[in-house]
């Protein structure tokens, strides 16, 4: 999913013309879904006593899918949806990183764990029609043979980090300020690598990002005849 592999359409919009296609598919839709489900997710931890479960085990989990392509240099705050830029995917994935990190503390207070996972490099439909899939597979096998970290090839192995986060018996003990990378070595050594979430130039950027997304979500609720926040 490197920027020099994917040819991305500049200015592609959703059918209603309101949002950038890549931005909506990779971030906004997920953000809106989380906000709509948030009250329900918050009730999961509240149900712990009735289920005779300790609160640490019954917390809801939100797992964001990041990317090795997420790069701040492709994000322009004045072109928030990257409608004018040539790398809307990298810009949207950078926003995913920031949103998962910025929302974490507030969600944690409601009994919701928010994690950032990264599938690494794999064969997927994102490069369909742009590079021969067989050639890409051979290239990945060679890279993995040489021990390059994060070359996971198949979706099932790329989901190693997600499986770890979903199956951990005590989600509240899993740090939320780190990114969880899938890594499958040769021939089939699976592990999860954790790294700190990348820092950004300005600490105020996260707040501005959340404010813009919050405004878009509330606008969509208004258009759907459901003004205000769900309870």
CSV table of C-alpha atoms in Angstrom, one decimal:
chain,number,residue,atom,x,y,z
A,1,UNK,CA,0.0,0.0,0.0
A,2,UNK,CA,2.9,2.3,-0.5
A,3,UNK,CA,2.2,5.7,-2.1
A,4,UNK,CA,4.2,4.9,-5.2
A,5,UNK,CA,2.3,1.6,-5.8
A,6,UNK,CA,-1.3,2.9,-5.7
A,7,UNK,CA,-2.6,5.2,-8.4
A,8,UNK,CA,-5.3,7.3,-6.6
A,9,UNK,CA,-8.0,9.4,-8.2
A,10,UNK,CA,-7.7,13.0,-7.3
A,11,UNK,CA,-10.9,14.6,-6.1
A,12,UNK,CA,-13.1,11.5,-6.2
A,13,UNK,CA,-16.3,12.1,-4.2
A,14,UNK,CA,-19.1,10.1,-2.7
A,15,UNK,CA,-22.3,9.7,-4.7
A,16,UNK,CA,-23.9,12.7,-3.0
A,17,UNK,CA,-20.8,14.8,-3.6
A,18,UNK,CA,-20.5,15.7,0.1
A,19,UNK,CA,-17.3,13.9,1.0
A,20,UNK,CA,-14.1,12.6,-0.5
A,21,UNK,CA,-14.6,8.9,-1.4
A,22,UNK,CA,-11.4,7.6,0.2
A,23,UNK,CA,-11.9,9.8,3.3
A,24,UNK,CA,-15.4,8.6,3.8
A,25,UNK,CA,-14.5,4.9,3.3
A,26,UNK,CA,-11.5,4.9,5.5
A,27,UNK,CA,-12.4,7.2,8.3
A,28,UNK,CA,-15.7,9.1,8.3
A,29,UNK,CA,-17.9,6.1,8.0
A,30,UNK,CA,-16.1,4.4,10.9
A,31,UNK,CA,-16.2,7.5,13.0
A,32,UNK,CA,-20.0,7.9,12.5
A,33,UNK,CA,-20.6,4.2,13.3
A,34,UNK,CA,-18.6,4.5,16.5
A,35,UNK,CA,-20.4,7.6,17.6
A,36,UNK,CA,-23.8,6.0,16.9
A,37,UNK,CA,-22.9,2.8,18.8
A,38,UNK,CA,-21.0,4.5,21.6
A,39,UNK,CA,-23.9,4.5,24.1
A,40,UNK,CA,-24.5,0.8,23.5
A,41,UNK,CA,-20.8,0.0,23.9
A,42,UNK,CA,-20.6,1.9,27.1
A,43,UNK,CA,-23.3,-0.3,28.6
A,44,UNK,CA,-21.2,-3.4,28.1
A,45,UNK,CA,-19.0,-2.6,31.1
A,46,UNK,CA,-22.1,-1.6,33.1
A,47,UNK,CA,-23.4,-5.2,32.6
A,48,UNK,CA,-20.4,-6.8,34.3
A,49,UNK,CA,-22.0,-7.3,37.7
A,50,UNK,CA,-25.0,-8.9,36.2
A,51,UNK,CA,-22.8,-11.3,34.2
A,52,UNK,CA,-20.6,-12.0,37.3
A,53,UNK,CA,-17.6,-10.7,35.3
A,54,UNK,CA,-14.9,-8.3,36.6
A,55,UNK,CA,-15.1,-4.9,34.8
A,56,UNK,CA,-11.6,-5.4,33.4
A,57,UNK,CA,-12.8,-8.3,31.3
A,58,UNK,CA,-16.1,-6.9,30.1
A,59,UNK,CA,-15.0,-3.7,28.5
A,60,UNK,CA,-16.1,-3.1,24.9
A,61,UNK,CA,-13.3,-2.9,22.3
A,62,UNK,CA,-12.9,-0.6,19.3
A,63,UNK,CA,-10.1,-1.6,16.9
A,64,UNK,CA,-9.0,0.8,14.3
A,65,UNK,CA,-7.2,-0.4,11.2
A,66,UNK,CA,-4.1,1.7,10.5
A,67,UNK,CA,-1.6,1.4,7.7
A,68,UNK,CA,2.2,1.5,7.2
A,69,UNK,CA,1.3,4.3,4.6
A,70,UNK,CA,-0.1,6.7,7.2
A,71,UNK,CA,2.1,9.8,6.9
A,72,UNK,CA,1.6,13.3,8.2
A,73,UNK,CA,3.4,14.8,5.2
A,74,UNK,CA,0.4,13.8,3.0
A,75,UNK,CA,-2.1,15.4,5.4
A,76,UNK,CA,-3.1,19.1,4.8
A,77,UNK,CA,-5.4,20.5,7.4
A,78,UNK,CA,-6.7,23.1,4.9
A,79,UNK,CA,-7.6,20.2,2.5
A,80,UNK,CA,-9.0,18.0,5.3
A,81,UNK,CA,-10.4,15.3,3.1
A,82,UNK,CA,-7.5,15.4,0.7
A,83,UNK,CA,-9.7,16.3,-2.3
A,84,UNK,CA,-6.9,18.2,-4.0
A,85,UNK,CA,-4.0,16.0,-3.0
A,86,UNK,CA,-2.7,13.0,-4.7
A,87,UNK,CA,-2.6,10.7,-1.7
A,88,UNK,CA,-6.0,10.6,0.0
A,89,UNK,CA,-5.4,7.1,1.3
A,90,UNK,CA,-2.3,8.0,3.2
A,91,UNK,CA,-3.9,11.2,4.5
A,92,UNK,CA,-7.0,9.3,5.7
A,93,UNK,CA,-4.9,6.6,7.4
A,94,UNK,CA,-2.9,9.3,9.2
A,95,UNK,CA,-6.2,10.6,10.5
A,96,UNK,CA,-7.2,7.1,11.6
A,97,UNK,CA,-4.0,7.1,13.7
A,98,UNK,CA,-4.8,10.4,15.3
A,99,UNK,CA,-8.4,9.8,16.0
A,100,UNK,CA,-7.7,6.4,17.6
A,101,UNK,CA,-5.2,8.1,19.9
A,102,UNK,CA,-7.2,11.2,20.6
A,103,UNK,CA,-10.4,9.4,21.4
A,104,UNK,CA,-8.8,6.8,23.6
A,105,UNK,CA,-8.9,8.5,27.0
A,106,UNK,CA,-12.5,9.7,26.7
A,107,UNK,CA,-13.7,6.3,25.6
A,108,UNK,CA,-11.8,4.6,28.4
A,109,UNK,CA,-13.7,6.7,30.9
A,110,UNK,CA,-16.9,5.1,29.5
A,111,UNK,CA,-15.6,1.6,29.7
A,112,UNK,CA,-14.6,1.3,26.0
A,113,UNK,CA,-11.1,0.3,25.0
A,114,UNK,CA,-9.8,1.9,21.7
A,115,UNK,CA,-6.8,0.3,20.0
A,116,UNK,CA,-4.9,0.9,16.8
A,117,UNK,CA,-3.9,-2.1,14.8
A,118,UNK,CA,-1.8,-2.4,11.7
A,119,UNK,CA,-2.0,-5.3,9.2
A,120,UNK,CA,1.3,-4.6,7.6
A,121,UNK,CA,1.9,-5.4,3.9
A,122,UNK,CA,-0.5,-7.9,2.2
A,123,UNK,CA,-2.1,-8.8,-1.0
A,124,UNK,CA,-5.5,-7.2,-1.2
A,125,UNK,CA,-7.9,-5.6,-3.6
A,126,UNK,CA,-6.4,-2.2,-3.0
A,127,UNK,CA,-3.9,-2.7,-5.8
A,128,UNK,CA,-6.2,-4.6,-8.1
A,129,UNK,CA,-5.7,-3.7,-11.7
A,130,UNK,CA,-2.6,-1.6,-10.9
A,131,UNK,CA,0.0,-4.4,-10.4
A,132,UNK,CA,0.0,-8.0,-11.3
A,133,UNK,CA,-1.1,-10.0,-8.2
A,134,UNK,CA,1.3,-12.9,-9.0
A,135,UNK,CA,4.2,-10.6,-9.3
A,136,UNK,CA,3.3,-8.8,-6.1
A,137,UNK,CA,3.0,-12.1,-4.3
A,138,UNK,CA,6.5,-13.3,-5.5
A,139,UNK,CA,7.9,-9.9,-4.4
A,140,UNK,CA,6.4,-10.2,-1.0
A,141,UNK,CA,7.7,-13.8,-0.5
A,142,UNK,CA,11.2,-12.6,-1.4
A,143,UNK,CA,10.9,-9.7,1.1
A,144,UNK,CA,9.7,-12.0,3.8
A,145,UNK,CA,12.5,-14.5,3.1
A,146,UNK,CA,14.9,-11.6,3.8
A,147,UNK,CA,13.3,-10.9,7.1
A,148,UNK,CA,11.5,-7.6,6.3
A,149,UNK,CA,9.2,-6.9,9.2
A,150,UNK,CA,5.4,-6.6,8.5
A,151,UNK,CA,5.3,-8.5,5.2
A,152,UNK,CA,2.3,-10.6,6.1
A,153,UNK,CA,1.1,-11.5,2.6
A,154,UNK,CA,-2.4,-13.0,3.4
A,155,UNK,CA,-5.3,-11.3,5.1
A,156,UNK,CA,-5.5,-14.1,7.7
A,157,UNK,CA,-2.0,-13.6,8.9
A,158,UNK,CA,-2.3,-9.8,8.6
A,159,UNK,CA,-5.1,-10.0,11.2
A,160,UNK,CA,-2.7,-11.4,13.8
A,161,UNK,CA,-2.8,-8.1,15.8
A,162,UNK,CA,-6.5,-7.8,15.6
A,163,UNK,CA,-6.9,-11.4,16.9
A,164,UNK,CA,-4.6,-10.6,19.8
A,165,UNK,CA,-6.6,-7.5,20.7
A,166,UNK,CA,-9.9,-9.2,20.4
A,167,UNK,CA,-9.0,-12.3,22.4
A,168,UNK,CA,-7.0,-10.7,25.2
A,169,UNK,CA,-8.8,-11.8,28.4
A,170,UNK,CA,-8.4,-8.4,30.2
A,171,UNK,CA,-8.7,-5.6,27.6
A,172,UNK,CA,-8.2,-2.8,30.1
A,173,UNK,CA,-4.7,-4.0,30.7
A,174,UNK,CA,-3.7,-3.6,27.1
A,175,UNK,CA,-2.0,-0.2,26.6
A,176,UNK,CA,-4.0,2.1,24.4
A,177,UNK,CA,-1.2,4.5,23.6
A,178,UNK,CA,0.6,2.1,21.3
A,179,UNK,CA,0.0,0.7,17.8
A,180,UNK,CA,-0.1,-3.1,17.4
A,181,UNK,CA,1.6,-4.4,14.2
A,182,UNK,CA,1.0,-7.9,12.8
A,183,UNK,CA,4.3,-9.6,11.8
A,184,UNK,CA,4.6,-13.1,10.4
A,185,UNK,CA,8.1,-14.3,9.8
A,186,UNK,CA,9.4,-17.2,7.7
A,187,UNK,CA,7.9,-19.8,7.5
A,188,UNK,CA,5.0,-19.0,9.8
A,189,UNK,CA,6.2,-17.4,13.0
A,190,UNK,CA,3.4,-15.0,14.1
A,191,UNK,CA,3.9,-12.2,16.6
A,192,UNK,CA,2.6,-8.8,17.5
A,193,UNK,CA,5.0,-5.8,17.6
A,194,UNK,CA,4.0,-2.8,19.6
A,195,UNK,CA,5.3,0.7,18.9
A,196,UNK,CA,4.3,4.1,20.3
A,197,UNK,CA,1.7,6.0,18.3
A,198,UNK,CA,3.7,8.5,16.2
A,199,UNK,CA,3.8,12.0,17.6
A,200,UNK,CA,2.6,15.1,15.6
A,201,UNK,CA,3.9,18.6,15.1
A,202,UNK,CA,1.2,20.4,17.0
A,203,UNK,CA,-0.6,19.0,20.1
A,204,UNK,CA,-3.7,21.1,19.1
A,205,UNK,CA,-4.1,19.2,15.8
A,206,UNK,CA,-5.9,16.3,17.4
A,207,UNK,CA,-8.5,18.6,18.9
A,208,UNK,CA,-9.1,20.3,15.6
A,209,UNK,CA,-9.4,16.9,13.8
A,210,UNK,CA,-12.0,15.7,16.3
A,211,UNK,CA,-14.0,18.9,16.1
A,212,UNK,CA,-14.3,18.7,12.3
A,213,UNK,CA,-15.3,15.0,12.4
A,214,UNK,CA,-17.8,15.7,15.2
A,215,UNK,CA,-19.3,18.5,13.0
A,216,UNK,CA,-19.7,16.1,10.0
A,217,UNK,CA,-21.3,13.5,12.2
A,218,UNK,CA,-23.8,15.9,13.7
A,219,UNK,CA,-24.6,17.3,10.2
A,220,UNK,CA,-25.4,13.8,9.0
A,221,UNK,CA,-27.7,13.2,12.0
A,222,UNK,CA,-29.5,16.5,11.2
A,223,UNK,CA,-29.9,15.4,7.6
A,224,UNK,CA,-31.3,12.1,8.7
A,225,UNK,CA,-33.9,13.8,10.9
A,226,UNK,CA,-32.1,12.8,14.2
A,227,UNK,CA,-30.7,16.1,15.5
A,228,UNK,CA,-28.4,16.0,18.5
A,229,UNK,CA,-26.4,13.1,20.0
A,230,UNK,CA,-27.8,9.6,20.7
A,231,UNK,CA,-28.4,8.7,24.3
